[in-house]
GROMACS .gro file of C-alpha atoms in nm:
model
  130
    1GLN     CA    1  11.305   4.976  10.868
    2VAL     CA    2  11.454   5.025  10.499
    3GLN     CA    3  11.680   5.290  10.441
    4LEU     CA    4  11.771   5.382  10.073
    5LEU     CA    5  12.149   5.460  10.161
    6GLU     CA    6  12.314   5.529   9.800
    7PRO     CA    7  11.971   5.658   9.614
    8GLY     CA    8  12.208   5.657   9.290
    9GLY     CA    9  11.956   5.795   9.123
   10GLY     CA   10  12.026   6.117   8.852
   11SER     CA   11  12.016   6.249   8.505
   12VAL     CA   12  12.143   6.049   8.196
   13GLU     CA   13  12.062   6.045   7.871
   14ALA     CA   14  11.886   5.691   7.640
   15GLY     CA   15  12.078   5.434   7.629
   16GLY     CA   16  12.276   5.446   7.946
   17SER     CA   17  12.326   5.312   8.259
   18LEU     CA   18  12.198   5.350   8.654
   19ARG     CA   19  12.192   5.164   8.987
   20LEU     CA   20  11.962   5.165   9.285
   21SER     CA   21  12.071   5.057   9.589
   22CYS     CA   22  11.901   4.992   9.942
   23GLU     CA   23  11.966   4.904  10.243
   24ALA     CA   24  11.735   4.741  10.463
   25ALA     CA   25  11.870   4.759  10.799
   26GLY     CA   26  11.661   4.545  11.107
   27ASP     CA   27  11.554   4.203  11.063
   28ILE     CA   28  11.382   4.294  10.754
   29TYR     CA   29  11.608   4.184  10.465
   30GLY     CA   30  11.609   3.827  10.535
   31SER     CA   31  11.256   3.802  10.603
   32ALA     CA   32  11.110   4.009  10.313
   33THR     CA   33  11.060   4.020   9.984
   34LEU     CA   34  11.260   4.335   9.815
   35ALA     CA   35  11.148   4.489   9.481
   36TRP     CA   36  11.146   4.793   9.334
   37PHE     CA   37  10.873   5.015   9.310
   38ARG     CA   38  10.837   5.321   8.964
   39GLU     CA   39  10.573   5.648   8.977
   40ALA     CA   40  10.585   5.868   8.677
   41PRO     CA   41  10.393   6.240   8.669
   42GLY     CA   42  10.041   6.167   8.608
   43LYS     CA   43  10.081   5.776   8.622
   44GLU     CA   44   9.961   5.445   8.936
   45ARG     CA   45  10.320   5.355   9.100
   46GLU     CA   46  10.381   5.007   8.928
   47GLY     CA   47  10.625   4.728   9.046
   48VAL     CA   48  10.893   4.743   8.853
   49ALA     CA   49  11.106   4.420   9.020
   50ALA     CA   50  11.067   4.184   9.307
   51ILE     CA   51  11.350   3.984   9.506
   52GLY     CA   52  11.252   3.659   9.638
   53THR     CA   53  11.470   3.554  10.014
   54ALA     CA   54  11.395   3.200   9.905
   55PRO     CA   55  11.485   2.959   9.693
   56ILE     CA   56  11.753   3.205   9.592
   57GLY     CA   57  11.681   3.336   9.209
   58ASP     CA   58  11.309   3.386   9.273
   59ILE     CA   59  11.275   3.694   9.078
   60ARG     CA   60  11.052   3.874   8.907
   61TYR     CA   61  11.027   4.156   8.657
   62ALA     CA   62  10.743   4.421   8.493
   63GLY     CA   63  10.750   4.325   8.111
   64ALA     CA   64  10.924   4.725   8.045
   65VAL     CA   65  11.229   4.630   8.151
   66LYS     CA   66  11.255   4.270   8.155
   67GLY     CA   67  11.610   4.257   7.976
   68ARG     CA   68  11.718   4.544   8.048
   69PHE     CA   69  11.716   4.609   8.416
   70THR     CA   70  11.873   4.354   8.649
   71ILE     CA   71  11.719   4.296   9.027
   72SER     CA   72  11.968   4.187   9.291
   73ARG     CA   73  12.052   4.146   9.701
   74ASP     CA   74  12.369   4.112   9.816
   75LYS     CA   75  12.308   3.922  10.220
   76SER     CA   76  12.646   4.083  10.337
   77LYS     CA   77  12.559   4.435  10.274
   78ARG     CA   78  12.163   4.369  10.327
   79THR     CA   79  12.145   4.535  10.025
   80VAL     CA   80  11.909   4.525   9.782
   81TYR     CA   81  12.037   4.640   9.369
   82LEU     CA   82  11.862   4.751   9.087
   83GLN     CA   83  12.104   4.809   8.773
   84MET     CA   84  11.926   4.987   8.511
   85ASN     CA   85  12.075   4.957   8.175
   86ASN     CA   86  11.962   5.070   7.791
   87LEU     CA   87  11.747   5.412   7.954
   88THR     CA   88  11.466   5.552   7.798
   89PRO     CA   89  11.284   5.811   7.851
   90GLU     CA   90  10.960   5.654   7.954
   91ASP     CA   91  11.192   5.532   8.270
   92THR     CA   92  11.189   5.863   8.373
   93ALA     CA   93  11.025   5.807   8.766
   94ILE     CA   94  11.096   5.805   9.129
   95TYR     CA   95  11.179   5.504   9.234
   96TYR     CA   96  11.140   5.318   9.560
   97CYS     CA   97  11.260   5.065   9.720
   98ALA     CA   98  11.002   4.825   9.926
   99ALA     CA   99  10.981   4.550  10.197
  100GLY     CA  100  10.719   4.355  10.250
  101ARG     CA  101  10.677   4.058  10.508
  102PHE     CA  102  10.552   3.807  10.259
  103ARG     CA  103  10.722   3.505  10.027
  104LEU     CA  104  10.737   3.592   9.691
  105SER     CA  105  10.724   3.233   9.539
  106ASP     CA  106  10.407   3.162   9.711
  107ASN     CA  107  10.220   3.467   9.648
  108SER     CA  108  10.387   3.563   9.265
  109GLY     CA  109  10.093   3.777   9.235
  110TRP     CA  110  10.104   4.019   9.502
  111TRP     CA  111  10.412   4.195   9.390
  112THR     CA  112  10.303   4.442   9.156
  113VAL     CA  113  10.043   4.533   9.464
  114PRO     CA  114  10.159   4.860   9.670
  115ASP     CA  115   9.967   4.747   9.954
  116SER     CA  116  10.145   4.465  10.037
  117TYR     CA  117  10.469   4.645  10.160
  118GLU     CA  118  10.469   4.763  10.526
  119TYR     CA  119  10.812   4.936  10.465
  120TRP     CA  120  10.846   5.201  10.192
  121THR     CA  121  11.184   5.460  10.116
  122GLN     CA  122  11.109   5.796  10.035
  123GLY     CA  123  11.231   5.771   9.666
  124THR     CA  124  11.511   5.859   9.442
  125GLN     CA  125  11.404   6.107   9.072
  126VAL     CA  126  11.574   5.881   8.775
  127THR     CA  127  11.559   6.106   8.490
  128VAL     CA  128  11.650   5.941   8.114
  129THR     CA  129  11.675   6.293   7.862
  130SER     CA  130  11.669   6.147   7.476
   0.00000   0.00000   0.00000
């Protein structure tokens, strides 16, 4: 199962930063692509960033967040992080952590597709005020 233990969401002013974390319990951490999605009011759920298990450093970002957001994983804590910097009101959304049993490097086109992921957290609200 995937558990969102430290939501890390909240409200921040534009230009500010937040960090989300998501701990993957069980055997998911070592065998899954881990990703962050977000869903804004009236919009479809979209992939924000994804990180694979191997090769190390296999990472994908949505164009809208590239250069501002950083996804990382800590093996010792079985946790994936999303560091969000220089936030804008357009980043306001519910953020979800997801895990999918596919190899990111072999299936790079899958990472933005929600159906590629078997496990989801309930989501945490991130609000950016102008």
